[in-house]
């Protein structure tokens, strides 16, 4: 059996992940073996690394499991029944292995499928030299997209889905609560979708991230220094934002989002916080605010990802702050936990 290097969660405890030898995966007739060239570290990877209770309950990881679900690479071997791809194709992968049979899948809502194991959580993922994936989940990337930008395809699909769900209209004033990778991504995609002004909020300690927000054409609001609601009201002649993307996943982010949105506006709940938020529901009714939950992405979102990466590549490049070798994956995770940098990309 041929060997490869991989970064895997090996023990059911906080930490407990190692850079180790794995067998190169064998592929079935409908699968593709991909040589991974770049893989991003995501908040979900941190939860798995920390062995967070909610993660264990939701995904029931079987260990050892190769981590990583945001990646791009080249096709190395094709299964005997795979059509439409060639060895050497530049590709990325939808890591959600939806069942394709349930009523949600049949309705195009693969993101909320009843049975959706995920690469890098329950199934061996992309923090490795090679990964085997069913062809259904593999998407070609335009040749001009770098592998690093290609590794942002999963994050970008989340954003494409959120914009679709919230029905962003050209000219809409947008606010984004939170300025992590997801927040900046939403600001970039909102701008590329024709939004008007795009505000991004952050804390005092997020100075560098807010500077990045400004670089991509958004208006940064440092919450310690100014009141986001006031600033947006002034800008919109007392109206408020048409659409708010809550990316922080914190109770204060949700409250702030409801403060920033206009009457009849929509708030996209993207951040997956683990703490309960107390909201004044009369505020929803009186002001007819819609809170719209959004999770991951559907097949349709992935079909658009290559084009989106091409058109937004320059701005998306700002999200990637570190490129480090796969063998230093654990250092990357620690950098992320310390909120240093934005998207950290591992290179096998
Ligand atoms: Zn992710
Ligand atoms: Zn399903």
Short mmCIF file of N, CA and C in Angstrom, two decimals, residues 153-260:
data_model
loop_
_atom_site.label_atom_id
_atom_site.label_comp_id
_atom_site.label_asym_id
_atom_site.label_seq_id
_atom_site.Cartn_x
_atom_site.Cartn_y
_atom_site.Cartn_z
N UNK A 153 -12.96 27.92 -2.21
CA UNK A 153 -14.23 27.62 -2.89
C UNK A 153 -15.33 27.24 -1.91
N UNK A 154 -14.96 26.55 -0.84
CA UNK A 154 -15.99 26.12 0.11
C UNK A 154 -16.58 27.33 0.83
N UNK A 155 -15.69 28.18 1.33
CA UNK A 155 -16.12 29.41 2.00
C UNK A 155 -16.96 30.25 1.03
N UNK A 156 -16.49 30.35 -0.21
CA UNK A 156 -17.20 31.16 -1.20
C UNK A 156 -18.59 30.60 -1.50
N UNK A 157 -18.71 29.28 -1.51
CA UNK A 157 -20.02 28.67 -1.74
C UNK A 157 -20.99 29.00 -0.60
N UNK A 158 -20.46 29.07 0.61
CA UNK A 158 -21.29 29.48 1.76
C UNK A 158 -21.85 30.88 1.49
N UNK A 159 -20.99 31.76 0.98
CA UNK A 159 -21.41 33.14 0.70
C UNK A 159 -22.40 33.22 -0.44
N UNK A 160 -22.15 32.44 -1.50
CA UNK A 160 -23.07 32.43 -2.64
C UNK A 160 -24.45 32.01 -2.16
N UNK A 161 -24.48 31.00 -1.30
CA UNK A 161 -25.76 30.50 -0.80
C UNK A 161 -26.47 31.56 0.06
N UNK A 162 -25.71 32.23 0.91
CA UNK A 162 -26.30 33.24 1.79
C UNK A 162 -26.90 34.39 0.97
N UNK A 163 -26.19 34.79 -0.08
CA UNK A 163 -26.68 35.89 -0.92
C UNK A 163 -27.95 35.49 -1.65
N UNK A 164 -27.98 34.25 -2.10
CA UNK A 164 -29.16 33.71 -2.76
C UNK A 164 -30.36 33.67 -1.79
N UNK A 165 -30.11 33.17 -0.58
CA UNK A 165 -31.17 33.04 0.42
C UNK A 165 -31.76 34.41 0.80
N UNK A 166 -30.89 35.42 0.87
CA UNK A 166 -31.34 36.72 1.37
C UNK A 166 -31.85 37.61 0.23
N UNK A 167 -31.71 37.12 -0.99
CA UNK A 167 -32.17 37.84 -2.18
C UNK A 167 -31.64 39.26 -2.25
N UNK A 168 -30.34 39.36 -2.18
CA UNK A 168 -29.68 40.67 -2.27
C UNK A 168 -29.98 41.31 -3.62
N UNK A 169 -30.35 42.60 -3.57
CA UNK A 169 -30.68 43.32 -4.81
C UNK A 169 -29.59 44.35 -5.12
N UNK A 170 -29.35 44.61 -6.40
CA UNK A 170 -28.38 45.66 -6.75
C UNK A 170 -28.73 46.97 -6.05
N UNK A 171 -27.73 47.63 -5.54
CA UNK A 171 -27.96 48.91 -4.87
C UNK A 171 -28.30 48.81 -3.40
N UNK A 172 -28.59 47.60 -2.91
CA UNK A 172 -28.90 47.43 -1.48
C UNK A 172 -27.74 47.91 -0.60
N UNK A 173 -28.10 48.58 0.48
CA UNK A 173 -27.10 48.89 1.50
C UNK A 173 -26.95 47.65 2.38
N UNK A 174 -25.70 47.25 2.57
CA UNK A 174 -25.42 46.00 3.28
C UNK A 174 -24.56 46.29 4.50
N UNK A 175 -24.85 45.60 5.60
CA UNK A 175 -23.95 45.64 6.75
C UNK A 175 -23.55 44.20 7.06
N UNK A 176 -22.31 44.03 7.46
CA UNK A 176 -21.82 42.71 7.85
C UNK A 176 -21.36 42.81 9.30
N UNK A 177 -21.95 42.00 10.17
CA UNK A 177 -21.51 41.98 11.56
C UNK A 177 -20.39 40.95 11.69
N UNK A 178 -19.21 41.42 12.05
CA UNK A 178 -18.06 40.52 12.19
C UNK A 178 -17.13 40.61 11.01
N UNK A 179 -15.83 40.55 11.27
CA UNK A 179 -14.86 40.77 10.20
C UNK A 179 -13.83 39.65 10.13
N UNK A 180 -14.25 38.43 10.45
CA UNK A 180 -13.39 37.26 10.22
C UNK A 180 -13.44 36.91 8.74
N UNK A 181 -12.87 35.76 8.36
CA UNK A 181 -12.88 35.36 6.94
C UNK A 181 -14.29 35.35 6.35
N UNK A 182 -15.28 34.85 7.10
CA UNK A 182 -16.65 34.80 6.58
C UNK A 182 -17.22 36.21 6.39
N UNK A 183 -16.97 37.09 7.35
CA UNK A 183 -17.47 38.46 7.25
C UNK A 183 -16.87 39.18 6.05
N UNK A 184 -15.56 39.06 5.89
CA UNK A 184 -14.92 39.72 4.74
C UNK A 184 -15.40 39.12 3.43
N UNK A 185 -15.56 37.80 3.42
CA UNK A 185 -16.06 37.15 2.21
C UNK A 185 -17.43 37.74 1.84
N UNK A 186 -18.31 37.89 2.84
CA UNK A 186 -19.65 38.41 2.55
C UNK A 186 -19.56 39.83 1.99
N UNK A 187 -18.64 40.62 2.55
CA UNK A 187 -18.48 41.99 2.05
C UNK A 187 -18.03 41.95 0.59
N UNK A 188 -17.09 41.07 0.27
CA UNK A 188 -16.57 40.97 -1.10
C UNK A 188 -17.69 40.53 -2.05
N UNK A 189 -18.40 39.47 -1.67
CA UNK A 189 -19.44 38.95 -2.57
C UNK A 189 -20.59 39.94 -2.71
N UNK A 190 -20.92 40.64 -1.63
CA UNK A 190 -22.00 41.63 -1.71
C UNK A 190 -21.60 42.71 -2.72
N UNK A 191 -20.36 43.17 -2.63
CA UNK A 191 -19.90 44.20 -3.57
C UNK A 191 -19.92 43.67 -5.01
N UNK A 192 -19.46 42.43 -5.18
CA UNK A 192 -19.45 41.86 -6.52
C UNK A 192 -20.85 41.56 -7.04
N UNK A 193 -21.84 41.51 -6.13
CA UNK A 193 -23.22 41.28 -6.56
C UNK A 193 -23.95 42.59 -6.80
N UNK A 194 -23.24 43.69 -6.73
CA UNK A 194 -23.86 44.97 -7.07
C UNK A 194 -24.47 45.72 -5.91
N UNK A 195 -24.13 45.34 -4.68
CA UNK A 195 -24.64 46.07 -3.52
C UNK A 195 -24.15 47.51 -3.57
N UNK A 196 -24.86 48.39 -2.86
CA UNK A 196 -24.40 49.77 -2.71
C UNK A 196 -23.31 49.80 -1.65
N UNK A 197 -23.46 50.67 -0.66
CA UNK A 197 -22.46 50.73 0.41
C UNK A 197 -22.47 49.43 1.20
N UNK A 198 -21.28 48.97 1.60
CA UNK A 198 -21.16 47.77 2.42
C UNK A 198 -20.37 48.13 3.68
N UNK A 199 -21.02 48.00 4.83
CA UNK A 199 -20.36 48.28 6.11
C UNK A 199 -19.91 46.97 6.74
N UNK A 200 -18.78 47.01 7.43
CA UNK A 200 -18.30 45.82 8.15
C UNK A 200 -17.96 46.24 9.58
N UNK A 201 -18.53 45.54 10.55
CA UNK A 201 -18.24 45.90 11.94
C UNK A 201 -17.20 44.96 12.54
N UNK A 202 -16.43 45.50 13.47
CA UNK A 202 -15.45 44.68 14.18
C UNK A 202 -15.15 45.31 15.52
N UNK A 203 -14.39 44.59 16.31
CA UNK A 203 -14.03 45.10 17.63
C UNK A 203 -12.72 45.87 17.53
N UNK A 204 -12.41 46.54 18.64
CA UNK A 204 -11.17 47.31 18.70
C UNK A 204 -9.95 46.44 18.33
N UNK A 205 -9.96 45.20 18.83
CA UNK A 205 -8.79 44.33 18.58
C UNK A 205 -8.72 43.81 17.15
N UNK A 206 -9.77 44.10 16.36
CA UNK A 206 -9.80 43.63 14.97
C UNK A 206 -9.27 44.68 14.00
N UNK A 207 -8.45 45.58 14.49
CA UNK A 207 -7.98 46.71 13.68
C UNK A 207 -7.46 46.26 12.30
N UNK A 208 -6.62 45.21 12.31
CA UNK A 208 -6.02 44.77 11.04
C UNK A 208 -7.08 44.22 10.09
N UNK A 209 -8.04 43.50 10.68
CA UNK A 209 -9.10 42.93 9.85
C UNK A 209 -9.98 44.03 9.26
N UNK A 210 -10.23 45.06 10.06
CA UNK A 210 -11.04 46.17 9.55
C UNK A 210 -10.29 46.93 8.46
N UNK A 211 -8.97 46.97 8.58
CA UNK A 211 -8.17 47.61 7.53
C UNK A 211 -8.31 46.82 6.22
N UNK A 212 -8.37 45.49 6.34
CA UNK A 212 -8.59 44.65 5.15
C UNK A 212 -9.96 44.93 4.54
N UNK A 213 -10.95 45.12 5.42
CA UNK A 213 -12.31 45.41 4.94
C UNK A 213 -12.30 46.67 4.09
N UNK A 214 -11.53 47.66 4.54
CA UNK A 214 -11.45 48.91 3.80
C UNK A 214 -10.77 48.68 2.44
N UNK A 215 -9.76 47.82 2.45
CA UNK A 215 -9.03 47.51 1.21
C UNK A 215 -9.94 46.93 0.14
N UNK A 216 -10.92 46.14 0.57
CA UNK A 216 -11.80 45.52 -0.43
C UNK A 216 -13.01 46.41 -0.73
N UNK A 217 -12.96 47.65 -0.24
CA UNK A 217 -13.98 48.61 -0.64
C UNK A 217 -15.15 48.74 0.32
N UNK A 218 -15.06 48.10 1.49
CA UNK A 218 -16.14 48.23 2.47
C UNK A 218 -15.84 49.40 3.41
N UNK A 219 -16.85 49.80 4.18
CA UNK A 219 -16.68 50.87 5.15
C UNK A 219 -16.57 50.23 6.53
N UNK A 220 -15.38 50.29 7.15
CA UNK A 220 -15.22 49.62 8.44
C UNK A 220 -15.83 50.43 9.59
N UNK A 221 -16.41 49.72 10.54
CA UNK A 221 -16.93 50.37 11.75
C UNK A 221 -16.32 49.67 12.95
N UNK A 222 -15.52 50.41 13.72
CA UNK A 222 -14.93 49.84 14.93
C UNK A 222 -15.91 50.06 16.07
N UNK A 223 -16.48 48.96 16.57
CA UNK A 223 -17.61 49.05 17.51
C UNK A 223 -17.26 49.80 18.79
N UNK A 224 -16.03 49.67 19.25
CA UNK A 224 -15.65 50.39 20.47
C UNK A 224 -15.65 51.90 20.25
N UNK A 225 -15.31 52.31 19.03
CA UNK A 225 -15.13 53.74 18.75
C UNK A 225 -16.41 54.43 18.29
N UNK A 226 -17.21 53.73 17.49
CA UNK A 226 -18.44 54.39 17.04
C UNK A 226 -19.60 53.40 17.09
N UNK A 227 -20.80 53.94 17.05
CA UNK A 227 -22.01 53.14 17.17
C UNK A 227 -22.46 52.73 15.76
N UNK A 228 -22.42 51.44 15.45
CA UNK A 228 -22.75 51.00 14.09
C UNK A 228 -24.14 51.45 13.65
N UNK A 229 -25.10 51.33 14.56
CA UNK A 229 -26.47 51.71 14.21
C UNK A 229 -26.52 53.18 13.77
N UNK A 230 -25.89 54.03 14.61
CA UNK A 230 -25.90 55.46 14.34
C UNK A 230 -25.24 55.78 13.00
N UNK A 231 -24.09 55.14 12.78
CA UNK A 231 -23.33 55.43 11.57
C UNK A 231 -24.13 55.03 10.31
N UNK A 232 -24.79 53.88 10.40
CA UNK A 232 -25.55 53.41 9.23
C UNK A 232 -26.82 54.25 9.04
N UNK A 233 -27.45 54.63 10.14
CA UNK A 233 -28.64 55.51 10.04
C UNK A 233 -28.27 56.82 9.37
N UNK A 234 -27.13 57.38 9.77
CA UNK A 234 -26.70 58.65 9.17
C UNK A 234 -26.48 58.48 7.67
N UNK A 235 -25.85 57.38 7.31
CA UNK A 235 -25.52 57.15 5.91
C UNK A 235 -26.76 56.93 5.06
N UNK A 236 -27.81 56.36 5.67
CA UNK A 236 -28.99 55.96 4.89
C UNK A 236 -30.19 56.87 5.15
N UNK A 237 -29.93 58.11 5.56
CA UNK A 237 -31.02 59.05 5.84
C UNK A 237 -32.04 58.48 6.81
N UNK A 238 -31.53 57.84 7.86
CA UNK A 238 -32.42 57.36 8.92
C UNK A 238 -33.09 56.03 8.64
N UNK A 239 -32.74 55.38 7.53
CA UNK A 239 -33.40 54.12 7.17
C UNK A 239 -32.79 52.90 7.88
N UNK A 240 -31.52 52.67 7.68
CA UNK A 240 -30.86 51.44 8.13
C UNK A 240 -30.48 50.60 6.92
N UNK A 241 -29.78 49.51 7.17
CA UNK A 241 -29.30 48.66 6.07
C UNK A 241 -30.44 47.80 5.53
N UNK A 242 -30.45 47.59 4.21
CA UNK A 242 -31.47 46.71 3.61
C UNK A 242 -31.24 45.26 4.03
N UNK A 243 -29.97 44.89 4.05
CA UNK A 243 -29.61 43.51 4.34
C UNK A 243 -28.43 43.50 5.31
N UNK A 244 -28.50 42.62 6.30
CA UNK A 244 -27.36 42.45 7.22
C UNK A 244 -26.95 40.99 7.22
N UNK A 245 -25.65 40.75 7.12
CA UNK A 245 -25.12 39.40 7.26
C UNK A 245 -24.48 39.27 8.63
N UNK A 246 -25.01 38.39 9.46
CA UNK A 246 -24.43 38.17 10.78
C UNK A 246 -23.42 37.04 10.65
N UNK A 247 -22.13 37.38 10.71
CA UNK A 247 -21.10 36.36 10.49
C UNK A 247 -20.36 36.01 11.77
N UNK A 248 -20.61 36.77 12.84
CA UNK A 248 -19.81 36.58 14.06
C UNK A 248 -20.26 35.35 14.85
N UNK A 249 -21.54 35.03 14.77
CA UNK A 249 -22.03 33.87 15.51
C UNK A 249 -22.09 34.11 17.01
N UNK A 250 -22.25 35.37 17.39
CA UNK A 250 -22.32 35.69 18.82
C UNK A 250 -23.66 36.38 19.11
N UNK A 251 -24.15 36.25 20.35
CA UNK A 251 -25.39 36.96 20.70
C UNK A 251 -25.29 38.46 20.41
N UNK A 252 -24.15 39.08 20.72
CA UNK A 252 -24.06 40.52 20.47
C UNK A 252 -24.07 40.82 18.98
N UNK A 253 -23.55 39.90 18.17
CA UNK A 253 -23.60 40.08 16.72
C UNK A 253 -25.03 40.06 16.20
N UNK A 254 -25.85 39.19 16.77
CA UNK A 254 -27.25 39.09 16.34
C UNK A 254 -28.01 40.36 16.73
N UNK A 255 -27.80 40.80 17.97
CA UNK A 255 -28.48 42.01 18.45
C UNK A 255 -28.05 43.21 17.60
N UNK A 256 -26.74 43.30 17.36
CA UNK A 256 -26.21 44.40 16.55
C UNK A 256 -26.83 44.37 15.14
N UNK A 257 -26.97 43.17 14.59
CA UNK A 257 -27.54 43.04 13.24
C UNK A 257 -28.97 43.55 13.22
N UNK A 258 -29.74 43.20 14.25
CA UNK A 258 -31.14 43.66 14.30
C UNK A 258 -31.22 45.17 14.48
N UNK A 259 -30.19 45.74 15.10
CA UNK A 259 -30.14 47.20 15.26
C UNK A 259 -29.80 47.90 13.94
N UNK A 260 -29.00 47.24 13.11
CA UNK A 260 -28.50 47.91 11.91
C UNK A 260 -29.47 47.82 10.74
#
